[in-house]
Amino acid sequence: MDEHEQGDAPPVAELVRDHVSAGGDVAEEQGEPPQALLSGFAGDGPAKRKRKRRRKRGRRRVFVRDGAECETRPQPAAAVPPTGSSEPETLRRGRAYAARLTYSRSDETFYAALDLGTNNCRLLVATPGRPGCFRVVDAFSRIVRLGEGLSSSGRLTQAAMDRAVEALAVCAEKLGNRRLAGLRMIATEACRSAENGGHFIERVHSETGLSLEIIDRRTEARLAVSGCSSLVTRETDGLVLFDIGGGSSEIALIDLSRHRTPRLADHIVSWTSLPVGVVSLAERFGGRDVTRERFEAMVAHVSAMLERFDGGGRLAHLVSGERFHLLGTSGTVTTLAGVHLGLRRYDRRRVDGLWMERDNVDRMIETILGWSFEQRKANPCIGAERADLVLAGCAILEAIRRQWPAERLRVADRGLREGMLNEMMARDGVWRRRKRPRVEAG
């Protein structure tokens, strides 16, 4: 797959859904969205690419086998199932690969970030690129609906946990094939709020070898901001960044009108995490057959939560200005963008960084609200897995838009994983530029 560069600050996002669901290899430079490429970066010329290929062919690659260096990639040992075991093959392979995870510093440095949410399990593996950017070399995404039934029972169901563990085993296999300089794996609202969330984390470690960290809501909001930082332009004075998840929705108010630093998270003036997401809201009000009255009831439910947010007025001096906008990162806004563009197949390159005017958002919500469940299911940007959730997401979005009216919404197909990768690479100083040798005048 062709590489493309993006950005001026650490970031990225989810690749084409059909591709990553199949677990395909990818190579993509992350940072600024594709629109920026058209006016700035022109790409490497043929001669430069040829020199790069020659250098790559001459580079000695070193791997590790049984603690010793070798020049050929170690082949994974075949998993031998115990006699009479009914355990899925993916779990056995995942444990075998996770046990082989190694961390090293080398010329080819890999970082990995895994996010297990209420609805999705996502993984990104990347290597640092030019300052402020990284190149995605592998990705995985699967809808697991870990939080299914959680809002009514307070517990993760056996079927939901089984689906998540199977997806995590695939991630373990992918991670086991890499020598990693940094790895962070997080779990969010479903594991935070479930009575048996801790037990599930222990099961994941036992069956896949992966150790997930349940993060708090403040950390989740900060990572979402970090993951989307390259989509905030210098012309922006203020924005409301929101991440509509499966079980919770994080909202950060960002004021850039005063002294500006490179780190977007430094400018968060207020934040909140609503205990509602597309899965929990759809389970409460119904997501399959949604009337206009039911949709308004969902909007009112979320609006009541926002009214209790004490810091919601911190951007009142900027909201009416032209240099204020909303920035959304979630399946809800990327779905709206795909429908708006009339895509026959979801294409992240066209969606990530897209600007949508207020009228366009109004029209898309109205269009989807007017569709039947079968029509939503048939749309290639919604599909069967999101058909019963998309209107709940639209209701959360509408409540946010009513609270902070803005003329424009920017769409981000990126989020927590990108934030984790940014923070790990910044922590290790991989983007620090080497000082050039001083030349004395003679």
Coordinates of C-alpha atoms in Angstrom, one line a residue:
M1 CA 0.0 0.0 0.0
D2 CA 1.3 3.5 -0.8
E3 CA 2.6 5.6 2.0
H4 CA 1.3 9.1 2.6
E5 CA 2.6 11.6 5.1
Q6 CA 0.5 13.8 7.4
G7 CA 0.8 16.5 9.9
D8 CA 2.8 18.7 12.2
A9 CA 2.0 17.1 15.5
P10 CA 1.9 13.5 16.7
P11 CA -1.3 11.6 15.4
V12 CA -3.5 9.3 13.2
A13 CA -6.4 7.0 13.0
E14 CA -8.4 4.1 12.1
L15 CA -7.8 2.8 8.6
V16 CA -10.4 1.7 6.0
R17 CA -12.8 -0.4 8.1
D18 CA -13.1 -3.3 5.6
H19 CA -9.3 -3.5 5.5
V20 CA -8.5 -3.4 9.2
S21 CA -11.3 -5.8 10.0
A22 CA -9.5 -8.3 7.9
G23 CA -6.3 -7.5 9.8
G24 CA -4.4 -6.5 6.7
D25 CA -0.9 -4.9 6.8
V26 CA -0.7 -1.2 6.2
A27 CA 1.9 1.5 5.8
E28 CA 0.6 5.0 6.5
E29 CA 2.2 8.2 7.8
Q30 CA 0.1 10.0 10.3
G31 CA -0.4 13.6 11.3
E32 CA -2.2 16.2 9.1
P33 CA -5.2 15.0 7.1
P34 CA -5.0 14.3 3.4
Q35 CA -6.4 17.7 2.5
A36 CA -3.1 19.3 3.8
L37 CA -1.1 17.1 1.4
L38 CA -2.6 18.7 -1.7
S39 CA -1.2 22.2 -0.9
G40 CA 2.0 21.3 0.9
F41 CA 3.8 18.0 0.8
A42 CA 4.6 16.8 -2.7
G43 CA 6.1 13.5 -1.8
D44 CA 9.4 11.9 -2.7
G45 CA 10.6 12.0 -6.3
P46 CA 11.5 8.8 -8.2
A47 CA 15.2 9.3 -7.6
K48 CA 14.8 9.7 -3.9
R49 CA 12.6 6.6 -3.7
K50 CA 15.2 4.6 -5.6
R51 CA 17.9 5.7 -3.2
K52 CA 15.7 4.7 -0.2
R53 CA 15.2 1.2 -1.7
R54 CA 18.9 0.8 -2.2
R55 CA 19.6 1.8 1.4
K56 CA 16.9 -0.6 2.7
R57 CA 18.3 -3.5 0.7
G58 CA 21.7 -2.9 2.2
R59 CA 20.4 -2.6 5.8
R60 CA 21.2 -5.5 8.1
R61 CA 18.2 -6.6 10.1
V62 CA 18.7 -8.3 13.4
F63 CA 16.1 -10.5 15.2
V64 CA 16.2 -12.3 18.5
R65 CA 15.8 -16.1 19.0
D66 CA 16.0 -17.6 22.4
G67 CA 17.8 -14.5 23.8
A68 CA 20.4 -14.5 21.1
E69 CA 20.7 -12.3 17.9
C70 CA 20.2 -13.8 14.5
E71 CA 19.6 -12.5 11.0
T72 CA 16.4 -14.4 10.1
R73 CA 13.0 -13.8 11.6
P74 CA 12.2 -16.4 14.3
Q75 CA 9.2 -18.5 13.2
P76 CA 6.4 -18.8 15.8
A77 CA 6.1 -22.2 17.5
A78 CA 3.0 -24.0 16.5
A79 CA 0.4 -24.1 19.3
V80 CA -0.3 -27.6 20.4
P81 CA -3.8 -27.9 21.7
P82 CA -4.3 -30.1 24.8
T83 CA -6.1 -33.4 24.2
G84 CA -9.8 -33.0 24.2
S85 CA -9.6 -29.2 24.5
S86 CA -12.4 -27.2 23.0
E87 CA -10.5 -23.9 23.4
P88 CA -10.6 -21.8 20.2
E89 CA -7.4 -22.0 18.2
T90 CA -7.1 -18.1 18.2
L91 CA -6.8 -18.1 22.0
R92 CA -4.0 -20.7 22.0
R93 CA -2.1 -18.9 19.3
G94 CA -2.6 -15.6 21.0
R95 CA -1.1 -16.9 24.3
A96 CA 1.8 -18.4 22.4
Y97 CA 2.6 -15.1 20.7
A98 CA 2.0 -12.9 23.7
A99 CA 4.6 -15.0 25.6
R100 CA 7.1 -14.0 23.0
L101 CA 6.7 -10.2 23.3
T102 CA 10.1 -8.5 23.5
Y103 CA 11.0 -4.9 23.9
S104 CA 14.1 -3.4 22.3
R105 CA 15.7 -0.3 20.9
S106 CA 16.7 -0.8 17.2
D107 CA 16.9 1.1 14.0
E108 CA 13.3 0.0 13.3
T109 CA 11.4 1.0 16.4
F110 CA 7.8 -0.1 16.8
Y111 CA 5.1 1.1 19.2
A112 CA 1.7 -0.4 19.8
A113 CA -1.5 0.9 21.2
L114 CA -4.6 -1.2 22.0
D115 CA -8.0 0.2 23.0
L116 CA -10.8 -2.1 24.2
G117 CA -14.0 0.0 24.4
T118 CA -17.6 -0.7 25.1
N119 CA -18.2 -1.4 21.4
N120 CA -14.9 -1.9 19.6
C121 CA -11.5 -3.6 20.0
R122 CA -8.8 -1.7 18.1
L123 CA -5.1 -2.0 17.7
L124 CA -2.4 0.2 16.0
V125 CA 1.2 -0.7 15.5
A126 CA 3.4 2.2 14.2
T127 CA 7.0 3.3 13.8
P128 CA 8.2 6.9 14.3
G129 CA 8.4 9.0 11.1
R130 CA 9.5 12.6 10.5
P131 CA 9.2 14.9 13.6
G132 CA 5.7 14.8 14.9
C133 CA 4.5 11.9 12.8
F134 CA 4.4 8.2 12.7
R135 CA 3.8 5.5 10.1
V136 CA 1.2 2.8 10.8
V137 CA 2.5 -0.6 9.9
D138 CA -0.3 -2.8 11.2
A139 CA -3.9 -2.3 12.4
F140 CA -6.9 -4.3 13.6
S141 CA -10.4 -3.3 14.4
R142 CA -13.4 -5.4 15.3
I143 CA -16.8 -4.6 16.8
V144 CA -17.2 -6.8 19.9
R145 CA -20.0 -5.1 21.9
L146 CA -18.4 -5.8 25.2
G147 CA -20.9 -3.6 26.9
E148 CA -24.0 -5.4 25.5
G149 CA -26.6 -5.7 28.3
L150 CA -24.3 -3.9 30.8
S151 CA -26.7 -0.9 31.4
S152 CA -29.5 -3.3 32.6
S153 CA -27.5 -5.9 34.5
G154 CA -24.4 -4.1 35.6
R155 CA -22.3 -7.0 34.5
L156 CA -20.4 -8.1 31.3
T157 CA -22.2 -11.1 29.8
Q158 CA -20.4 -14.3 29.0
A159 CA -21.0 -14.0 25.2
A160 CA -19.7 -10.4 25.2
M161 CA -16.5 -11.4 27.1
D162 CA -16.0 -14.4 24.7
R163 CA -16.2 -12.1 21.7
A164 CA -13.7 -9.6 23.2
V165 CA -11.2 -12.3 24.3
E166 CA -11.3 -13.8 20.8
A167 CA -10.5 -10.3 19.3
L168 CA -7.8 -9.7 21.8
A169 CA -6.2 -13.0 21.0
V170 CA -5.8 -11.8 17.4
C171 CA -4.2 -8.6 18.8
A172 CA -1.8 -10.8 20.9
E173 CA -0.8 -12.7 17.8
K174 CA 0.0 -9.5 15.9
L175 CA 1.9 -8.0 18.8
G176 CA 3.9 -11.2 19.2
N177 CA 5.4 -10.7 15.7
R178 CA 6.9 -7.4 16.6
R179 CA 9.9 -6.2 18.7
L180 CA 8.3 -3.3 20.6
A181 CA 9.9 -0.2 22.1
G182 CA 6.6 0.8 23.7
L183 CA 3.2 -0.8 24.3
R184 CA 0.1 0.5 26.1
M185 CA -3.2 -1.4 26.3
I186 CA -6.3 0.2 27.8
A187 CA -9.9 -0.7 28.6
T188 CA -12.5 2.0 29.1
E189 CA -16.1 2.4 30.2
A190 CA -17.4 -1.2 30.0
C191 CA -14.6 -2.5 32.3
R192 CA -14.8 0.6 34.5
S193 CA -18.4 0.3 35.4
A194 CA -19.0 -3.5 35.2
E195 CA -19.1 -5.4 38.5
N196 CA -17.1 -8.2 36.9
G197 CA -14.7 -5.8 35.0
G198 CA -11.7 -6.8 37.1
H199 CA -12.5 -10.5 36.7
F200 CA -12.6 -10.0 32.9
I201 CA -9.2 -8.3 32.9
E202 CA -7.8 -11.3 34.8
R203 CA -9.3 -13.6 32.3
V204 CA -7.8 -11.7 29.4
H205 CA -4.4 -12.0 30.9
S206 CA -4.8 -15.7 31.6
E207 CA -6.1 -16.5 28.1
T208 CA -4.1 -14.1 25.9
G209 CA -1.2 -13.0 27.9
L210 CA -2.2 -9.3 27.5
S211 CA -2.4 -7.0 30.6
L212 CA -5.0 -4.3 30.1
E213 CA -5.1 -1.1 32.1
I214 CA -8.5 0.2 33.1
I215 CA -8.1 4.0 32.7
D216 CA -10.2 6.7 34.3
R217 CA -12.4 9.2 32.4
R218 CA -9.9 12.1 32.8
T219 CA -7.2 10.0 31.1
E220 CA -9.6 9.0 28.4
A221 CA -10.5 12.6 27.6
R222 CA -6.8 13.6 27.6
L223 CA -5.9 10.8 25.2
A224 CA -8.7 11.8 22.8
V225 CA -7.3 15.3 22.7
S226 CA -3.8 14.1 22.1
G227 CA -4.9 11.8 19.3
C228 CA -6.7 14.6 17.4
S229 CA -4.2 17.4 18.0
S230 CA -2.9 17.7 14.4
L231 CA -6.5 18.4 13.1
V232 CA -6.6 21.7 15.1
T233 CA -5.3 24.5 12.8
R234 CA -3.6 27.8 13.8
E235 CA -6.7 29.7 12.8
T236 CA -8.7 28.1 15.7
D237 CA -9.2 30.1 18.9
G238 CA -11.5 27.6 20.6
L239 CA -13.2 24.3 20.1
V240 CA -15.2 21.6 21.8
L241 CA -13.7 18.2 21.2
F242 CA -15.9 15.2 21.9
D243 CA -15.6 11.4 21.7
I244 CA -18.9 9.6 21.6
G245 CA -18.1 6.1 22.8
G246 CA -20.2 3.0 23.4
G247 CA -20.7 3.5 27.1
S248 CA -19.5 7.0 27.8
S249 CA -18.9 10.3 26.0
E250 CA -15.9 12.4 26.7
I251 CA -16.0 16.2 26.1
A252 CA -13.1 18.7 26.4
L253 CA -13.3 22.5 26.1
I254 CA -10.1 23.9 24.6
D255 CA -9.2 27.6 24.6
L256 CA -6.4 28.6 22.2
S257 CA -7.1 32.3 22.2
R258 CA -4.2 33.1 24.6
H259 CA -0.6 31.9 24.7
R260 CA -0.4 28.8 22.6
T261 CA 1.9 25.8 23.2
P262 CA 2.5 22.8 20.9
R263 CA 0.7 20.4 23.2
L264 CA -3.1 20.7 22.7
A265 CA -3.9 19.1 26.1
D266 CA -2.3 22.1 27.8
H267 CA -5.2 24.2 26.7
I268 CA -8.1 22.2 28.1
V269 CA -10.0 24.6 30.3
S270 CA -12.8 22.2 31.3
W271 CA -13.8 18.6 30.6
T272 CA -16.6 16.1 31.4
S273 CA -17.4 12.5 30.8
L274 CA -21.0 11.7 30.4
P275 CA -22.0 8.2 31.5
V276 CA -23.8 7.5 28.3
G277 CA -22.8 6.2 24.9
V278 CA -24.3 4.7 21.8
V279 CA -24.8 1.3 23.2
S280 CA -26.2 2.3 26.6
L281 CA -28.5 5.0 25.1
A282 CA -29.8 2.6 22.4
E283 CA -30.5 -0.1 25.0
R284 CA -32.4 2.4 27.1
F285 CA -34.6 4.0 24.4
G286 CA -34.4 1.4 21.6
G287 CA -32.2 1.8 18.5
R288 CA -33.9 -0.3 15.9
D289 CA -37.2 1.5 15.3
V290 CA -36.6 5.2 16.3
T291 CA -39.5 7.7 15.9
R292 CA -38.9 11.4 16.0
E293 CA -40.5 11.5 19.4
R294 CA -38.1 8.9 20.7
F295 CA -35.1 10.6 19.1
E296 CA -36.1 13.9 20.9
A297 CA -36.4 12.0 24.1
M298 CA -32.8 10.7 23.7
V299 CA -31.6 14.3 22.9
A300 CA -33.3 15.6 26.0
H301 CA -31.8 12.8 28.2
V302 CA -28.3 13.8 27.1
S303 CA -29.0 17.5 27.3
A304 CA -30.1 17.2 30.9
M305 CA -26.6 15.7 31.7
L306 CA -24.9 18.5 29.9
E307 CA -26.8 21.2 31.8
R308 CA -25.3 19.8 35.0
F309 CA -21.7 20.3 33.6
D310 CA -20.4 23.3 35.7
G311 CA -17.6 24.1 33.3
G312 CA -19.7 24.2 30.2
G313 CA -19.6 28.0 29.9
R314 CA -15.8 28.3 29.8
L315 CA -15.8 29.1 26.1
A316 CA -18.8 31.5 26.1
H317 CA -16.6 34.3 24.8
L318 CA -15.6 32.3 21.7
V319 CA -18.6 30.2 20.8
S320 CA -20.2 32.9 18.6
G321 CA -16.9 33.7 16.7
E322 CA -15.8 32.4 13.3
R323 CA -12.6 30.8 14.9
F324 CA -14.6 28.4 17.0
H325 CA -15.7 24.9 15.9
L326 CA -16.6 21.4 17.1
L327 CA -14.3 18.4 16.6
G328 CA -15.8 15.0 16.8
T329 CA -14.0 11.6 17.0
S330 CA -16.2 8.6 16.9
G331 CA -18.1 6.2 14.7
T332 CA -21.1 8.5 14.8
V333 CA -19.3 11.5 13.1
T334 CA -17.4 9.3 10.7
T335 CA -20.6 7.6 9.7
L336 CA -22.3 11.0 9.1
A337 CA -19.4 12.1 7.0
G338 CA -19.5 8.9 4.9
V339 CA -23.2 9.3 4.3
H340 CA -22.7 13.0 3.5
L341 CA -20.0 12.1 0.9
G342 CA -22.2 9.4 -0.6
L343 CA -19.4 6.8 -0.3
R344 CA -20.1 3.4 -1.7
R345 CA -17.4 2.0 0.6
Y346 CA -16.1 3.7 3.7
D347 CA -12.8 5.5 2.9
R348 CA -10.9 7.0 5.8
R349 CA -8.7 9.1 3.6
R350 CA -11.7 11.1 2.5
V351 CA -13.4 11.2 6.0
D352 CA -10.5 12.1 8.4
G353 CA -10.2 15.8 8.6
L354 CA -13.4 16.6 6.7
W355 CA -15.2 19.9 7.5
M356 CA -19.0 19.8 7.7
E357 CA -21.1 22.9 7.8
R358 CA -24.0 23.2 10.2
D359 CA -26.6 22.7 7.4
N360 CA -24.9 19.6 6.2
V361 CA -25.0 18.0 9.6
D362 CA -28.6 18.9 10.0
R363 CA -29.5 17.3 6.7
M364 CA -27.6 14.1 7.4
I365 CA -29.2 13.6 10.8
E366 CA -32.6 14.3 9.3
T367 CA -31.9 11.8 6.4
I368 CA -30.8 9.0 8.7
L369 CA -33.7 9.6 11.1
G370 CA -36.1 9.2 8.1
W371 CA -34.6 5.8 7.1
S372 CA -36.0 2.5 8.3
F373 CA -33.7 0.0 10.1
E374 CA -33.3 -1.9 6.9
Q375 CA -32.3 1.2 5.0
R376 CA -29.7 2.1 7.6
K377 CA -28.5 -1.5 7.5
A378 CA -28.1 -1.3 3.7
N379 CA -26.1 1.8 3.7
P380 CA -22.4 0.9 3.2
C381 CA -21.2 3.5 5.8
I382 CA -23.5 2.2 8.5
G383 CA -24.0 -1.5 7.9
A384 CA -25.6 -4.2 10.1
E385 CA -23.2 -3.7 13.0
R386 CA -24.1 0.0 13.5
A387 CA -27.7 0.2 12.2
D388 CA -29.2 0.0 15.7
L389 CA -26.7 2.4 17.2
V390 CA -26.2 5.2 14.8
L391 CA -29.3 7.2 15.8
A392 CA -28.4 7.1 19.5
G393 CA -25.0 8.6 18.4
C394 CA -26.8 11.2 16.4
A395 CA -28.9 12.1 19.5
I396 CA -25.7 12.6 21.6
L397 CA -24.2 14.7 18.8
E398 CA -27.4 16.8 18.6
A399 CA -27.3 17.5 22.3
I400 CA -23.7 18.6 22.1
R401 CA -24.5 20.9 19.1
R402 CA -27.4 22.5 21.0
Q403 CA -25.2 23.1 24.0
W404 CA -22.3 24.7 22.0
P405 CA -23.8 26.0 18.6
A406 CA -21.0 26.1 16.0
E407 CA -21.1 26.7 12.3
R408 CA -18.6 24.0 11.5
L409 CA -17.8 20.5 12.6
R410 CA -14.5 18.8 11.8
V411 CA -14.5 15.0 11.6
A412 CA -11.7 12.9 13.1
D413 CA -11.2 9.3 12.3
R414 CA -8.6 8.9 15.0
G415 CA -8.7 8.9 18.8
L416 CA -7.4 7.1 21.9
R417 CA -4.8 4.8 20.1
E418 CA -3.3 7.7 18.3
G419 CA -3.1 9.6 21.6
M420 CA -1.3 6.7 23.3
L421 CA 1.2 6.4 20.4
N422 CA 1.8 10.2 20.5
E423 CA 2.5 10.2 24.2
M424 CA 4.8 7.1 24.2
M425 CA 6.9 8.5 21.3
A426 CA 7.1 12.0 22.9
R427 CA 8.1 10.4 26.2
D428 CA 10.9 8.5 24.5
G429 CA 12.1 11.6 22.6
V430 CA 12.0 9.9 19.2
W431 CA 11.2 13.2 17.4
R432 CA 14.0 15.2 18.9
R433 CA 16.0 16.7 16.1
R434 CA 19.8 16.2 16.3
K435 CA 21.8 19.3 16.5
R436 CA 23.7 20.1 13.4
P437 CA 27.5 20.4 13.8
R438 CA 28.6 23.9 14.1
V439 CA 30.7 25.3 11.2
E440 CA 33.4 27.7 12.1
A441 CA 34.0 30.6 9.7
G442 CA 37.5 30.4 8.3

